[in-house]
Short mmCIF file of C-alpha atoms and ligand atoms in Angstrom, two decimals:
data_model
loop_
_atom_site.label_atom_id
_atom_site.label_comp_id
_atom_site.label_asym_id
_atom_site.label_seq_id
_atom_site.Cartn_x
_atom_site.Cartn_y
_atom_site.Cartn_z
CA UNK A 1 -18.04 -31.94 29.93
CA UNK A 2 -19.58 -31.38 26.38
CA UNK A 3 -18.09 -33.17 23.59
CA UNK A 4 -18.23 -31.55 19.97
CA UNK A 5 -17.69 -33.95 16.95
CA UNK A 6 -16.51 -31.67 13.71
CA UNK A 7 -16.64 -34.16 11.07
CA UNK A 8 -18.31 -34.55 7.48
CA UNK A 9 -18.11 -36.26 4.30
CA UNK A 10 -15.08 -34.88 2.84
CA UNK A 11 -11.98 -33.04 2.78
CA UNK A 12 -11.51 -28.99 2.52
CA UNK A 13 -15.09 -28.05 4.20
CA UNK A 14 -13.66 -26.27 7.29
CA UNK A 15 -13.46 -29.05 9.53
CA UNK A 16 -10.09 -28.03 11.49
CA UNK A 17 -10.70 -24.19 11.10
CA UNK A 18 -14.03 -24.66 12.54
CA UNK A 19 -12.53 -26.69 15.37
CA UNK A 20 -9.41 -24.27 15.73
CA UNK A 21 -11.53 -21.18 15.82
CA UNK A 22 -14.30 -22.76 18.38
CA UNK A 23 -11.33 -23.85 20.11
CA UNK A 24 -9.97 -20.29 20.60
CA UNK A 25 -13.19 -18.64 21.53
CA UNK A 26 -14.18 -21.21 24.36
CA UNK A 27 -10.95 -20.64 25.96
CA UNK A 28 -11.34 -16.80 25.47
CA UNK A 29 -14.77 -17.61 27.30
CA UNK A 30 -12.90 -18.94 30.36
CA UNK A 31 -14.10 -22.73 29.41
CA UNK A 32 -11.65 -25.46 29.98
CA UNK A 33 -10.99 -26.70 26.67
CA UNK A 34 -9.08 -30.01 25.17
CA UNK A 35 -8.64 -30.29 21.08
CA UNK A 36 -8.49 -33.39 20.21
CA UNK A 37 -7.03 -34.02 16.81
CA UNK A 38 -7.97 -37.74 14.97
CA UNK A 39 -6.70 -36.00 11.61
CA UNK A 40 -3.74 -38.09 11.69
CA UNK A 41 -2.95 -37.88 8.07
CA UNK A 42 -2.68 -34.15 7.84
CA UNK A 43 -2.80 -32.79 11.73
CA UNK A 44 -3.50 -29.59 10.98
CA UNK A 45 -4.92 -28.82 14.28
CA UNK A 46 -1.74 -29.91 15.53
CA UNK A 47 0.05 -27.81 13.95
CA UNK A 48 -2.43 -24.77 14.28
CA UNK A 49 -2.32 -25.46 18.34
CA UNK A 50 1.32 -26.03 18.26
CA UNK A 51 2.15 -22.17 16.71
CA UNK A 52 -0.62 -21.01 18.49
CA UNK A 53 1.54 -21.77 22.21
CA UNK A 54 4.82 -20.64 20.36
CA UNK A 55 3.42 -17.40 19.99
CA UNK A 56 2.28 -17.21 23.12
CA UNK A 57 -1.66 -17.08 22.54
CA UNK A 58 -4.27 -18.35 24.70
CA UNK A 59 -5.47 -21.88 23.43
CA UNK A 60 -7.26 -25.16 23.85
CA UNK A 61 -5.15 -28.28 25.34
CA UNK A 62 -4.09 -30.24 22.43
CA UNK A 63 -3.95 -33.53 22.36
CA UNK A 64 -2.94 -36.01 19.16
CA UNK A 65 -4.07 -39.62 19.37
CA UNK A 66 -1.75 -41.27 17.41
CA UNK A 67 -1.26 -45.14 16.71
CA UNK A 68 0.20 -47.64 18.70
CA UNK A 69 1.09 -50.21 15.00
CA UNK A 70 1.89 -47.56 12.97
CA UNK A 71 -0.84 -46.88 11.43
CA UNK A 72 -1.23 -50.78 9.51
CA UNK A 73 -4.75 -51.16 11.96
CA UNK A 74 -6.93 -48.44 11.30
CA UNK A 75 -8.61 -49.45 14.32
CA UNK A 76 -6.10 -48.99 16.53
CA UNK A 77 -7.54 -46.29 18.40
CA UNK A 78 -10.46 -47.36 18.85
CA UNK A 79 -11.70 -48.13 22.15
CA UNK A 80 -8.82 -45.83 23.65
CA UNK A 81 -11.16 -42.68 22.78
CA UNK A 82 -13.61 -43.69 25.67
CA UNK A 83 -10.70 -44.04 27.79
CA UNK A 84 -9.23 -40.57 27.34
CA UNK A 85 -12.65 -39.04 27.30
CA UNK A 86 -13.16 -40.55 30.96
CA UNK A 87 -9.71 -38.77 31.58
CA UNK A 88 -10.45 -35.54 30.51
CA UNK A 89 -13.94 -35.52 32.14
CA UNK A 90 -12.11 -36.70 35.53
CA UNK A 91 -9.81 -33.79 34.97
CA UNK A 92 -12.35 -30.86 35.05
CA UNK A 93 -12.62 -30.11 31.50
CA UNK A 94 -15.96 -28.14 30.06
CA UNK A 95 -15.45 -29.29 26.50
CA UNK A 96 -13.79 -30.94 24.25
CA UNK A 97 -13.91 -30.57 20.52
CA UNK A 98 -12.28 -33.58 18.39
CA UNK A 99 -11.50 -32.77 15.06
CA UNK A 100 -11.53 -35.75 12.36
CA UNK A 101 -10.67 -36.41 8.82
CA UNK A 102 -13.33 -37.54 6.18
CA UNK A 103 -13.59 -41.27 6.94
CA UNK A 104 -15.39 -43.99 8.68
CA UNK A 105 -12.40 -45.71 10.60
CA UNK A 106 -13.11 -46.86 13.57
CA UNK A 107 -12.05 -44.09 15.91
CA UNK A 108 -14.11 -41.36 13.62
CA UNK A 109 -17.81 -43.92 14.17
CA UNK A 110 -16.07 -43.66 18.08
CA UNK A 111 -16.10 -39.93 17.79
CA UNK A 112 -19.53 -39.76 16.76
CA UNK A 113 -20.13 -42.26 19.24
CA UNK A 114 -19.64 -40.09 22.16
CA UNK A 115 -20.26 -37.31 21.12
CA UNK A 116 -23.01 -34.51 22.86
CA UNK A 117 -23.03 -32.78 19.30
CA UNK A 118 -21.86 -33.39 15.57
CA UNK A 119 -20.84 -30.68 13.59
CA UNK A 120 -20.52 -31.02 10.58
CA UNK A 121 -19.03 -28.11 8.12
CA UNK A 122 -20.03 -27.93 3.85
CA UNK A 123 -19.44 -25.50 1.34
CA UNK A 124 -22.13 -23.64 -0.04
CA UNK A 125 -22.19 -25.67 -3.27
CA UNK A 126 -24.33 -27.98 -5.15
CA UNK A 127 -21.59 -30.72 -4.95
CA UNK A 128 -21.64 -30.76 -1.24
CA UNK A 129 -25.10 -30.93 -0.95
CA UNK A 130 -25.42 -34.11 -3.15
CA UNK A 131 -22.51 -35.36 -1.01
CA UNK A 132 -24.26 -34.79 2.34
CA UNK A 133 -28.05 -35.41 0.97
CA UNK A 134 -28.57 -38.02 -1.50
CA UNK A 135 -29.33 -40.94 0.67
CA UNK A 136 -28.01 -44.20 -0.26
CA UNK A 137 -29.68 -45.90 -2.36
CA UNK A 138 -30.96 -43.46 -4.60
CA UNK A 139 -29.24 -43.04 -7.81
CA UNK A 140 -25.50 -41.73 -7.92
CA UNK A 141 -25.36 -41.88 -3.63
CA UNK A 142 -22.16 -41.09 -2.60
CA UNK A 143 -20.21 -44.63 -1.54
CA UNK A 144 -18.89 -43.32 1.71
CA UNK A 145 -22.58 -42.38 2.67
CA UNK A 146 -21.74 -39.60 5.83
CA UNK A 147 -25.55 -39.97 7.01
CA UNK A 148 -25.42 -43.67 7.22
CA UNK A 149 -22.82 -43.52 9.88
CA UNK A 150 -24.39 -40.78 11.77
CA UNK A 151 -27.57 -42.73 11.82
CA UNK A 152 -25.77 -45.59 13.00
CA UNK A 153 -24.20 -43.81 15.64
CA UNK A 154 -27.09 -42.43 16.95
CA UNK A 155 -28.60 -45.92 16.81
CA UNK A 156 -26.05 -47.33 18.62
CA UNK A 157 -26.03 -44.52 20.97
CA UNK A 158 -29.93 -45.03 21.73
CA UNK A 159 -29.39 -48.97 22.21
CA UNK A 160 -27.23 -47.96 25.11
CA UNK A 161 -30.03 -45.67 26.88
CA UNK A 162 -28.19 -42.35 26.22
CA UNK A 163 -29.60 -39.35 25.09
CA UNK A 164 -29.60 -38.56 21.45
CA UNK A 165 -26.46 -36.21 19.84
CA UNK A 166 -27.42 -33.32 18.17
CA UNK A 167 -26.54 -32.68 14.47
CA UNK A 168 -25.70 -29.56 13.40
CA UNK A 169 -24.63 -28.40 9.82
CA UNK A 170 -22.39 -25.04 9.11
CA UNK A 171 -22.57 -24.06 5.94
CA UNK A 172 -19.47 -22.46 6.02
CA UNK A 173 -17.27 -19.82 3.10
CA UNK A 174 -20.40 -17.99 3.01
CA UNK A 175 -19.96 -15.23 0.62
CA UNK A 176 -20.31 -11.72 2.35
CA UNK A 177 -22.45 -10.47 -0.52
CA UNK A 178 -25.77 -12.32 -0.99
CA UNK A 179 -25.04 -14.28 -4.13
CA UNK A 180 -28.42 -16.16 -6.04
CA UNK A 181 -26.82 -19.36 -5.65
CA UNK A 182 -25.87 -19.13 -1.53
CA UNK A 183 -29.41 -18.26 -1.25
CA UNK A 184 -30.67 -20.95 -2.86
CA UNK A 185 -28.67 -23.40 -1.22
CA UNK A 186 -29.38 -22.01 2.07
CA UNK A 187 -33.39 -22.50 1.27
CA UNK A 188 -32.51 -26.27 0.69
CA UNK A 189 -30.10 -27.19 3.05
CA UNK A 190 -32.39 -25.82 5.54
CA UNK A 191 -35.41 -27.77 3.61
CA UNK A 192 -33.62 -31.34 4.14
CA UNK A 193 -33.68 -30.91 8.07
CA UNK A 194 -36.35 -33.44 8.68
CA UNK A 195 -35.52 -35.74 5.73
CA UNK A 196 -31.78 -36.07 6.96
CA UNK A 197 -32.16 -35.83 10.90
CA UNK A 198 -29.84 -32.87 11.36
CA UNK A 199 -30.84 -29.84 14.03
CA UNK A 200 -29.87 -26.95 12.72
CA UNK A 201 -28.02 -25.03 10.37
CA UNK A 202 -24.82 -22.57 11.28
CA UNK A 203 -23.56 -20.16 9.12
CA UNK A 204 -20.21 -18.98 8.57
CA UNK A 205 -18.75 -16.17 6.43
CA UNK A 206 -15.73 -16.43 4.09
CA UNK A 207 -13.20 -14.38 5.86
CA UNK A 208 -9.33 -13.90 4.45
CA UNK A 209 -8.49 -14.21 8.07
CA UNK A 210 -9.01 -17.79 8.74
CA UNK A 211 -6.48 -18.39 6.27
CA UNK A 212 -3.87 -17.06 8.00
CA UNK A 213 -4.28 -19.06 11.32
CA UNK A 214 -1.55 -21.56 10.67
CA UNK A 215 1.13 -19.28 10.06
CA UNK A 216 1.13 -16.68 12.77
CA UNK A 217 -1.30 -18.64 15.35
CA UNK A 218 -3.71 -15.34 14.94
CA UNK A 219 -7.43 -15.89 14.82
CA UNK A 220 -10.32 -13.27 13.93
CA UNK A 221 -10.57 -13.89 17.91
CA UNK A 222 -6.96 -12.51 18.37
CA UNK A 223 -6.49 -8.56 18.86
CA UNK A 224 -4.13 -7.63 16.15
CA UNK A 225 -0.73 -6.14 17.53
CA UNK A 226 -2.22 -2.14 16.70
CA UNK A 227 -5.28 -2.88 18.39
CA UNK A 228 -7.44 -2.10 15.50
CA UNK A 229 -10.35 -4.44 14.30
CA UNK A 230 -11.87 -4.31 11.09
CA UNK A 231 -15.87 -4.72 10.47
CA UNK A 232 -14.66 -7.76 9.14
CA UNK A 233 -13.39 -9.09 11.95
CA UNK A 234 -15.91 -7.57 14.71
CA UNK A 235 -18.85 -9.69 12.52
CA UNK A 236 -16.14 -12.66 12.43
CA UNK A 237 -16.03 -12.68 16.35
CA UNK A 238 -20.02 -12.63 16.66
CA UNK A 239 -20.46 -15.08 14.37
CA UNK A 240 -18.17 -17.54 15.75
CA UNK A 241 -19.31 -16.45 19.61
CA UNK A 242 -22.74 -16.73 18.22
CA UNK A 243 -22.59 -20.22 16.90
CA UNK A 244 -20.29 -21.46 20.39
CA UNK A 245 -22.93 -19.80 23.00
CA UNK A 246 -25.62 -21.80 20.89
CA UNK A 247 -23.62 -25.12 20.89
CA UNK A 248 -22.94 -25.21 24.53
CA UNK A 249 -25.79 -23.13 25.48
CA UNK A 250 -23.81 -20.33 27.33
CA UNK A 251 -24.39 -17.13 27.39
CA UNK A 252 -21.45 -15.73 25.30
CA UNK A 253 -21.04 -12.07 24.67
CA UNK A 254 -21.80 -11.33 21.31
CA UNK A 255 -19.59 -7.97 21.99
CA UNK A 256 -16.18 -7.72 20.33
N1 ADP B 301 -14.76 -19.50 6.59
C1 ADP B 301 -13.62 -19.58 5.89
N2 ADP B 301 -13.15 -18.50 5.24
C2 ADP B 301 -12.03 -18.56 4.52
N3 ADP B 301 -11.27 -19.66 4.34
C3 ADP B 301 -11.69 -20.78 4.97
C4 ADP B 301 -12.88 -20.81 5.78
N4 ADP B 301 -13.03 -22.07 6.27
C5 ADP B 301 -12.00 -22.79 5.79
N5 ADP B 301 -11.18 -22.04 5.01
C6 ADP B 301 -9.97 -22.48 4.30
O1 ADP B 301 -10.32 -23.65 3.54
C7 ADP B 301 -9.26 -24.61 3.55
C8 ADP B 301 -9.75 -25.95 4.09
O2 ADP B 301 -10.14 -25.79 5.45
P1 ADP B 301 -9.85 -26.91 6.55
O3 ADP B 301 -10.35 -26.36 7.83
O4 ADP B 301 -8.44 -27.38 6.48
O5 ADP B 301 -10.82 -28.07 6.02
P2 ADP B 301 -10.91 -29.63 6.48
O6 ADP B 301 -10.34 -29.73 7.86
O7 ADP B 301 -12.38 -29.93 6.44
O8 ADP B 301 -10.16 -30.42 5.47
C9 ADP B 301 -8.15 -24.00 4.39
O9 ADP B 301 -7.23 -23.38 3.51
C10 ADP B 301 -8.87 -22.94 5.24
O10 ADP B 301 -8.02 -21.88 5.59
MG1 MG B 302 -8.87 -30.99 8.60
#
């Protein structure tokens, strides 16, 4: 079973769409898939998954881990990640994907812990890159410093003899028409591979259909009820089949 982290330094970068749609298009692959939500504060992939079986569409396993105090420990659920990660490997499952909020509680280090890959989603912005970049230290470094806890992850991760998870951005909201500022991003984000320890770089379009997804439980993966797919959506599916076949290195279909 491959694990798949989607995490990142903040809020609103497309952690629990990413997850969601990843989600969808393993399980259209035929992959056993459990979603693992550790957003407790929001659970959007919760509630995504939940509307998702309501209406009837194919869809990961959900599973919430919630707090045994309450929520007073923020460590509570730490330790008990291993646990149901045994589980689910025991079970049969090909991957899980655990989405997380912005946050270094205990179960979130955990998450990056065990995980085979970290994913981690920004927006194509100047603001995002400081906040995933500027090492700590320098001036103006972010407080909650993201790379600090993936290095100590991997660290930790190393001291215990196991191979080394990969870290992969997606820069994700893309615009659809080359913009001078998206391209210069891309050129640095892709520049500050080797400085930051990250793999390699994912992109992902802006799409008015991802917005949707918690209302009707319909994905850019799901066939609308006419049948009829837009450009929009046929380059939606490839890119998102793209970026899963390359994550779990199967061969997916880059077909519609
Ligand atoms: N590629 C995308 N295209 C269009 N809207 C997106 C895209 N990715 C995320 N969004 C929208 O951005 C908002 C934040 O995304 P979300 O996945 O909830 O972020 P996070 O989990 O990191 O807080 C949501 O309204 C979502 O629908
Ligand atoms: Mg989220």
């Amino acid at each position: 079973m491959k694990i798949i982290t989607v995490s990142g330094f903040k809020g609103g970068t497309g952690k629990t769409t990413i997850s969601a749609l990843l989600g969808v298009a393993a399980v259209q692959e035929g992959l056993r898939v459990a979603a693992l939500d550790l957003d407790r504060f929001t659970s959007n992939l919760s509630r995504f998954l939940h509307v998702r079986k309501e209406a009837g569409l194919k869809s990961p396993d959900h599973f919430l881990m919630m707090e045994t105090d309450g929520g007073k420990d923020q460590s509570s659920a730490s330790g008990r990640l291993q646990g149901f990660v045994e589980m689910a490997r025991l079970d049969g499952y090909d991957l899980m994907i655990i989405d997380t909020s912005s946050g270094h509680q205990h179960d979130i280090y955990d998450a990056h812990l065990i995980a085979d890959i970290i994913l981690t989603p920004m927006n194509e912005s100047p603001a995002d890159m400081h906040a995933l970049f500027t090492p700590s230290g320098a001036p103006m470094a972010p407080r909650n410093n993201y790379r600090d806890m993936v290095d100590a992850a991997r660290f930790d991760r190393a001291r215990a003899g196991k191979p080394r998870q990969r870290w992969s951005i997606c820069v994700n909201r893309v615009q659809a028409l080359p913009t001078r500022i998206g391209a210069a991003i891309q050129g640095r984000v892709e520049s500050m591979a080797m400085a930051t320890g990250f793999d390699d770089v994912w992109y992902l379009r802006e799409r008015v259909a991802h917005r949707a997804i918690s209302e009707d439980g319909m994905t850019v993966l799901d066939t609308p009820a006419d049948g009829k797919l837009t450009m929009s959506e046929i380059s939606g599916r490839a890119e998102l089949r793209g970026i899963l076949g390359q994550l779990t290195d199967n061969d997916v279909a880059l077909a519609a």
